[in-house]
Every structure is written in structure tokens, then in C-alpha cells.
Coordinates of C-alpha atoms and ligand atoms in Angstrom, one line a residue:
X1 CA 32.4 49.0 -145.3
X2 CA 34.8 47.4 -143.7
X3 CA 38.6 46.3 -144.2
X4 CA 41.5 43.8 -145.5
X5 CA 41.4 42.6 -141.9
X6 CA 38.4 43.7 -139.8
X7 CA 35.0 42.9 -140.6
X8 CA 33.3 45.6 -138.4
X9 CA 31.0 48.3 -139.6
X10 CA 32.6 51.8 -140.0
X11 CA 30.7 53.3 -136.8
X12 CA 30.6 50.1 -134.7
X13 CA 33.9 50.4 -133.3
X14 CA 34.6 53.2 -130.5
X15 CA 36.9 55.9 -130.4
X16 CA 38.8 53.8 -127.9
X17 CA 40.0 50.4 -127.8
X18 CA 41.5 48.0 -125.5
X19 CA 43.9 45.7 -127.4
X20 CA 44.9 42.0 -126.1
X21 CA 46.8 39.8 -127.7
X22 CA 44.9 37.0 -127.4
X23 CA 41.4 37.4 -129.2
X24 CA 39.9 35.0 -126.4
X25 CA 40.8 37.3 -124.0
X26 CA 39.6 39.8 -125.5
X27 CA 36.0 38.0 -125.9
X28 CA 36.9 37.3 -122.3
X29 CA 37.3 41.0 -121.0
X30 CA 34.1 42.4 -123.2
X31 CA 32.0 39.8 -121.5
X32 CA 32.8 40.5 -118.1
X33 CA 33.2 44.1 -118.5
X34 CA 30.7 45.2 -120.9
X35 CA 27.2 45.7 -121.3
X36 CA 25.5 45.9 -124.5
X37 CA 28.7 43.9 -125.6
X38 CA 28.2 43.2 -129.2
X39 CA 30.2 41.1 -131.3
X40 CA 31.8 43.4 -134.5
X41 CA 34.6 41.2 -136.1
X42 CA 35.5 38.3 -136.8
X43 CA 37.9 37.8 -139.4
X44 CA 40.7 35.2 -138.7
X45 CA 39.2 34.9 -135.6
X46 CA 41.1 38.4 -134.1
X47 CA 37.3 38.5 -132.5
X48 CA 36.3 42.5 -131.4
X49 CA 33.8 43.1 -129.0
X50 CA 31.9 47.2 -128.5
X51 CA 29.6 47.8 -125.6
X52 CA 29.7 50.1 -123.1
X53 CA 31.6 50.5 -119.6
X54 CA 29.7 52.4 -116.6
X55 CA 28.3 53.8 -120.1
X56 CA 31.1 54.8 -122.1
X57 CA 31.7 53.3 -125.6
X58 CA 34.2 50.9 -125.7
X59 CA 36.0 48.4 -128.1
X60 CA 37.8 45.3 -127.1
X61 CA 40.0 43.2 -129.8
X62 CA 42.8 41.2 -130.0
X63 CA 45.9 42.4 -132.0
X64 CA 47.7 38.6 -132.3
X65 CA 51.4 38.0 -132.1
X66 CA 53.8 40.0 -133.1
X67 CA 54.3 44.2 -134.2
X68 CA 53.2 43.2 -137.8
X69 CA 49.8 41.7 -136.6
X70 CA 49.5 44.5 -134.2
X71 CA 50.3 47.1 -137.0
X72 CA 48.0 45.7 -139.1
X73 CA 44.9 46.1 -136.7
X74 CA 46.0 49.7 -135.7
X75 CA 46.6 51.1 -138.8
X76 CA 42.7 50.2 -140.0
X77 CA 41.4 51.0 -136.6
X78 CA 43.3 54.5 -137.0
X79 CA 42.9 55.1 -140.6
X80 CA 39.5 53.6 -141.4
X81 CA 37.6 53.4 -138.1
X82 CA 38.8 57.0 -136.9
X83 CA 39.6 55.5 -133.3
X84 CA 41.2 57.8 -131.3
X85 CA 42.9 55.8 -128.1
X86 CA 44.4 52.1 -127.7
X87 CA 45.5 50.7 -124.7
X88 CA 47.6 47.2 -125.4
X89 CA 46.9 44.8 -122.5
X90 CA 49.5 41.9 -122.5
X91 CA 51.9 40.3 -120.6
X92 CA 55.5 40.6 -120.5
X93 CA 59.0 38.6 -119.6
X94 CA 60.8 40.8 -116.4
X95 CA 64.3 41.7 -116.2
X96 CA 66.0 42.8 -113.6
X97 CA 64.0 43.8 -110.2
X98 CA 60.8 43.3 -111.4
X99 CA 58.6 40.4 -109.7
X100 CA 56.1 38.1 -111.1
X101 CA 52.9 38.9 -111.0
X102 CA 54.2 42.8 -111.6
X103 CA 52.2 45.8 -113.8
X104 CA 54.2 47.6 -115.6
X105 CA 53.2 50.8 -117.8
X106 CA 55.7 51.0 -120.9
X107 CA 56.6 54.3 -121.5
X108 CA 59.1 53.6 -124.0
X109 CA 59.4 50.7 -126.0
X110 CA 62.8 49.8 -127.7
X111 CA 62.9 46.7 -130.1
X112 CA 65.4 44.4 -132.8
X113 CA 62.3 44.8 -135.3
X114 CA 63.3 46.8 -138.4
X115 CA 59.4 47.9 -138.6
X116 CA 59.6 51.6 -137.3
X117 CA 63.1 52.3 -139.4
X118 CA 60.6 51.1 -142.7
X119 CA 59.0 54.0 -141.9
X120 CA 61.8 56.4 -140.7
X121 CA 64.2 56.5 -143.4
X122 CA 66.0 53.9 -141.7
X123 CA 66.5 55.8 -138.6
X124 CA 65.9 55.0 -135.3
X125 CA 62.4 56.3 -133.6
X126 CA 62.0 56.7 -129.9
X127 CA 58.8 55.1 -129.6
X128 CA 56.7 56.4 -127.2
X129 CA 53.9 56.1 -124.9
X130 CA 50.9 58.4 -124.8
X131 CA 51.2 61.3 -122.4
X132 CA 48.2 62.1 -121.5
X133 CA 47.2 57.9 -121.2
X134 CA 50.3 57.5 -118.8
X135 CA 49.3 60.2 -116.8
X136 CA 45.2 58.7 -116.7
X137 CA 46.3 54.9 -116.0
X138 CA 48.8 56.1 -112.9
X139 CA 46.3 58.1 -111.0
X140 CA 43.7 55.9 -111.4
X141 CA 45.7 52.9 -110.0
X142 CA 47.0 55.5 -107.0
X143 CA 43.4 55.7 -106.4
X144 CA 42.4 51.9 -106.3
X145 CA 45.7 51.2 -105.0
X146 CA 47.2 49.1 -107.4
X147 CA 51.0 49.5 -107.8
X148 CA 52.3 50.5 -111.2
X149 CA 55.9 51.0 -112.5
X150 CA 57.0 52.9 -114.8
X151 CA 59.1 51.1 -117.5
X152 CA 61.2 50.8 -120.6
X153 CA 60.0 47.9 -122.6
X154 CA 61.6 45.4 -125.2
X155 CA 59.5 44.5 -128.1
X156 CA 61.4 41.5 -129.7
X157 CA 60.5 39.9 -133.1
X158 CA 62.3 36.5 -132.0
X159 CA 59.9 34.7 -129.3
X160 CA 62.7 31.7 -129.8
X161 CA 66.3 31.8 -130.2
X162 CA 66.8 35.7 -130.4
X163 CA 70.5 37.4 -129.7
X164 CA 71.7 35.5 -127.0
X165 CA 72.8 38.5 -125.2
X166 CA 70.2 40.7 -125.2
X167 CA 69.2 40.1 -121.3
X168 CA 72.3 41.4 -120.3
X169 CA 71.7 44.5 -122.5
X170 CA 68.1 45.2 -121.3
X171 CA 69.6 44.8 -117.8
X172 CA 72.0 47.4 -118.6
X173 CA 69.9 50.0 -120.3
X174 CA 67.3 49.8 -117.4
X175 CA 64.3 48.0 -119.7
X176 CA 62.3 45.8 -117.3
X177 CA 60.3 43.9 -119.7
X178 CA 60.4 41.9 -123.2
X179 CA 57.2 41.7 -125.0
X180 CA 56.6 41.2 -129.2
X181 CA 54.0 44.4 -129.9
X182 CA 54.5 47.9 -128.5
X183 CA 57.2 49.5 -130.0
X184 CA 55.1 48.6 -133.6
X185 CA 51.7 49.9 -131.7
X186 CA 54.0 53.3 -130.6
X187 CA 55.1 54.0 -133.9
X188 CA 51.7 53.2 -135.9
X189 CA 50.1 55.8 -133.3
X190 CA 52.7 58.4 -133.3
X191 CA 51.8 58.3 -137.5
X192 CA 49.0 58.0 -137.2
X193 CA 48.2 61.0 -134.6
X194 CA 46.3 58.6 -132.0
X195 CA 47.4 57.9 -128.4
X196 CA 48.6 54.5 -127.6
X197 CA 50.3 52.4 -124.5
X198 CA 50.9 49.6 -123.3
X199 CA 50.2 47.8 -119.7
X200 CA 51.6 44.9 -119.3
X201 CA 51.6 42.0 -116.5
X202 CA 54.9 40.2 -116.1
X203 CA 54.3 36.9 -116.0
X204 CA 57.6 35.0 -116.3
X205 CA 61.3 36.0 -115.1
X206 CA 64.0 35.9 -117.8
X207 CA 67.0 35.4 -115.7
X208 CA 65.5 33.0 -112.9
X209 CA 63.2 30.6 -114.0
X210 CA 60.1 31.9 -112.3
X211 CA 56.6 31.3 -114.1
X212 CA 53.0 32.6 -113.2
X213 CA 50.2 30.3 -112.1
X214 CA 47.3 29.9 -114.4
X215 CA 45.2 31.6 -111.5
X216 CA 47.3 34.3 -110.9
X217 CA 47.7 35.2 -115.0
X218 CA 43.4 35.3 -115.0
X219 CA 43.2 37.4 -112.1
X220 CA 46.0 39.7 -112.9
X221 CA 44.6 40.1 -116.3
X222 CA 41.4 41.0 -115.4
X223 CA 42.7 43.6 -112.6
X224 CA 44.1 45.3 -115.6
X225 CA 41.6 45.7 -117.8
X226 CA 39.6 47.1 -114.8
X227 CA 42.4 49.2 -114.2
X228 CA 42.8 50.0 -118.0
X229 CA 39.2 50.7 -118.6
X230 CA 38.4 52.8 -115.1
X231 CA 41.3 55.2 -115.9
X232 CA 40.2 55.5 -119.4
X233 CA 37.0 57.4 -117.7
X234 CA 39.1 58.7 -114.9
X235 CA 38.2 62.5 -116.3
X236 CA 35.0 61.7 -117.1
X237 CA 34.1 60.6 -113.7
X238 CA 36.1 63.9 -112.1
X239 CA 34.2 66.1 -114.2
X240 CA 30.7 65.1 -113.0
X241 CA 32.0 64.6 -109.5
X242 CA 33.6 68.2 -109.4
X243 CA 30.4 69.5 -111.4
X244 CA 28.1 67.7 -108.8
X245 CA 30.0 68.8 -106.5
X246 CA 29.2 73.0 -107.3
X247 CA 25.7 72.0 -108.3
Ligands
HPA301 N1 59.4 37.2 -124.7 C1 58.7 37.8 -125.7 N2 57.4 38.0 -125.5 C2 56.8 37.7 -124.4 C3 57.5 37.1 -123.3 C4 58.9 36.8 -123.5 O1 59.6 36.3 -122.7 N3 56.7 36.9 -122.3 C5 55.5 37.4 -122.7 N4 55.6 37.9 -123.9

């Protein structure tokens, strides 16, 4: 069986997926990353690849542009594959203090879309990241050294020619970063009962006109899905250690 959207066989996506925008990267990330990597969907092209990582089963697809696209993909992968855990990997705009080049962990994503309140009885929902995720992804990059902030994200629905004064109200409410996907990925998972978040790479500044190199976006993506993926396994690994450990 599979869906409207995704092609995959129930049963040959895993319980936790990595989630790019880009299917490319996403192609991209399985090659490097995984073994066993097989190709599971293609539909529109929003390719997704399972394999394994240090042998734990993993899925890597793209979710496209946009919280619709990204609601789309989540809901089936929730509701039809059973997975458990997604972890967006994207980049963002900064505001603010934020650098290029910065990774930033969104624990809360605000956003102009109307898609959560279609869901809420019109009310607004504080979409949230995953506890349990947040905590995983910071202590893993403590670990390998890799700094991580902690931020409020901006998921827009207007790439081009949004409200004209909404970089002056990010900067005001403290929200570092303006992306197009989380706050619809929060609120599908919070429905849903699955854990979610998003990482994010800033890539360009809003308010100077600061862009990242072509390099530096590969290398910084791929330092987050290693990040992303190593973190996802971070109790996994503490359990054998500490069980090895009393052996
Ligand atoms: N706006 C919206 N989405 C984005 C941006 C941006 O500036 N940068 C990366 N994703």
C-alpha cells in the first residue's frame, strides 16, 4: 500500500525520519550517510531514501516548500507509515545576532500561515518542538563540539513580498530565524502524537545583506545531518557504553 503522495511500502520507511527540503539533498544525505540506502519513493520527485546509520534504521526525504507540502508528507508518514520521530533539516534567514553560517534548534515556531488555526478552532497554537529531541540534539553537539542556539523561529508562507514589517517584529519578540515549514511540521506532530524539530542552518542575514557561499551551505549541511542523525542514537550509544561499561 502506499499513499496520495508517497509511493513507499508500508514497512519500508523507519520509525524516524530526517526531513530536507530539498529532495536532492535528501538523496544527497542518504548517500553519504547510509548504508544499505534504498531508494522508497518517488512520487513528484519528493525522493526518500531508508538504510541504516552505525545500524539504526533511518529514513531520509524531502518535505518541499512550504507548511502545506510539509503537512502533506508528515501527516502520511504519521498516519499511514506509523513513524514515530522527524527531524526537519533546512536552512533559515537570521535576525538579529545571529551569524551566517549559524545552527540554530527551533524550539518554537511562530508563523502568518492560517494552517495550525484550520485546525484549532481558529485559535492560536504554540507550536512546539519536541522535548525529549531538543534535549538529544544539544548534548550530542556539546559532545562533538558544535555550537547550537536555542531559538524562536518564523515560518512565513510569503517567500516574496510578505508584511513589510515583520523584521522589525521578529527582532522584537526575540525570533532569530525566518523559514517556510516548522511551525506546520510542530502542529502536524503535536496531532498527530509524534515528536518533531527543526535544525536549521542560517544562511543568509535579513537586515544586512550577507549570503552564504555555495561551500560553506554543503558543508554546513552535511555537519547537520551528522549532528541530526548522531544525536538521534545518542541514547542508544549511552546505553551499550554504560552497559559495557558494568559488563
Ligand atoms: N525566508 C523564508 N524562508 C527562508 C529564508 C528566508 O529568508 N531563508 C531560508 N528559508
Amino acid at each position: 500500500m502506499s499513499t496520495p503522495h508517497i509511493t513507499a511500502e508500508v514497512g519500508s520507511i523507519a520509525p524516524t525520519v530526517l526531513l530536507p527540503g530539498d529532495p536532492l539533498r535528501a538523496q544527497h544525505i542518504a548517500k553519504e550517510f547510509l548504508s544499505e540506502c534504498v531508494e522508497v519513493s518517488t512520487r513528484r520527485n519528493m525522493l526518500a531514501y531508508t538504510g541504516r546509520y552505525r545500524g539504526e534504521h533511518i529514513t531520509i526525504m524531502g518535505s518541499g516548500m512550504g507548511i502545506p507540502s510539509c503537512a502533506i508528507y508528515v501527516t502520511e508518514l504519521a498516519r499511514v507509515y506509523r513513524v514515530k520521530r522527524i527531524v526537519r533539516i533546512g536552512t533559515c534567514g537570521g535576525i538579529g545576532d545571529v551569524e551566517i553560517g549559524d545552527l540554530l534548534m527551533a524550539q518554537s515556531a511562530a508563523t502568518d500561515s492560517n494552517f495550525n488555526r484550520l485546525h484549532f478552532g481558529g485559535h492560536d497554537l504554540s507550536a512546539c518542538a519536541d522535548f525529549e529531541l531538543m534535549r538529544d540534539v544539544s548534548a550530542q553537539a556539546e559532545r562533538a563540539s558544535i555550537a547550537l542556539r536555542v531559538a524562536h523561529v518564523f515560518s512565513t508562507d510569503c517567500f516574496y513580498d510578505g508584511d513589510a514589517d515583520i523584521l522589525g517584529l521578529l527582532a522584537r519578540h526575540h525570533i532569530s530565524g525566518i523559514e517556510m515549514e516548522s511551525a506546520g511540521l510542530y502542529g502536524v506532530a503535536m496531532r498527530e502524537s509524534i515528536q518533531a524539530l527543526s535544525v536549521l542552518t542560517v544562511t543568509d542575514h535579513l537586515e544586512r545583506d550577507e549570503h552564504m557561499a555555495p561551500d560553506q551551505r554543503e558543508r554546513g549541511l552535511m555537519q547537520m545531518a551528522e549532528l541530526v542523525l548522531d544525536s538521534l542514537l545518542i541514547r542508544k550509544i549511552d546505553a551499550q557504553e554504560s552497559g559495557s561499561t558494568k559488563a
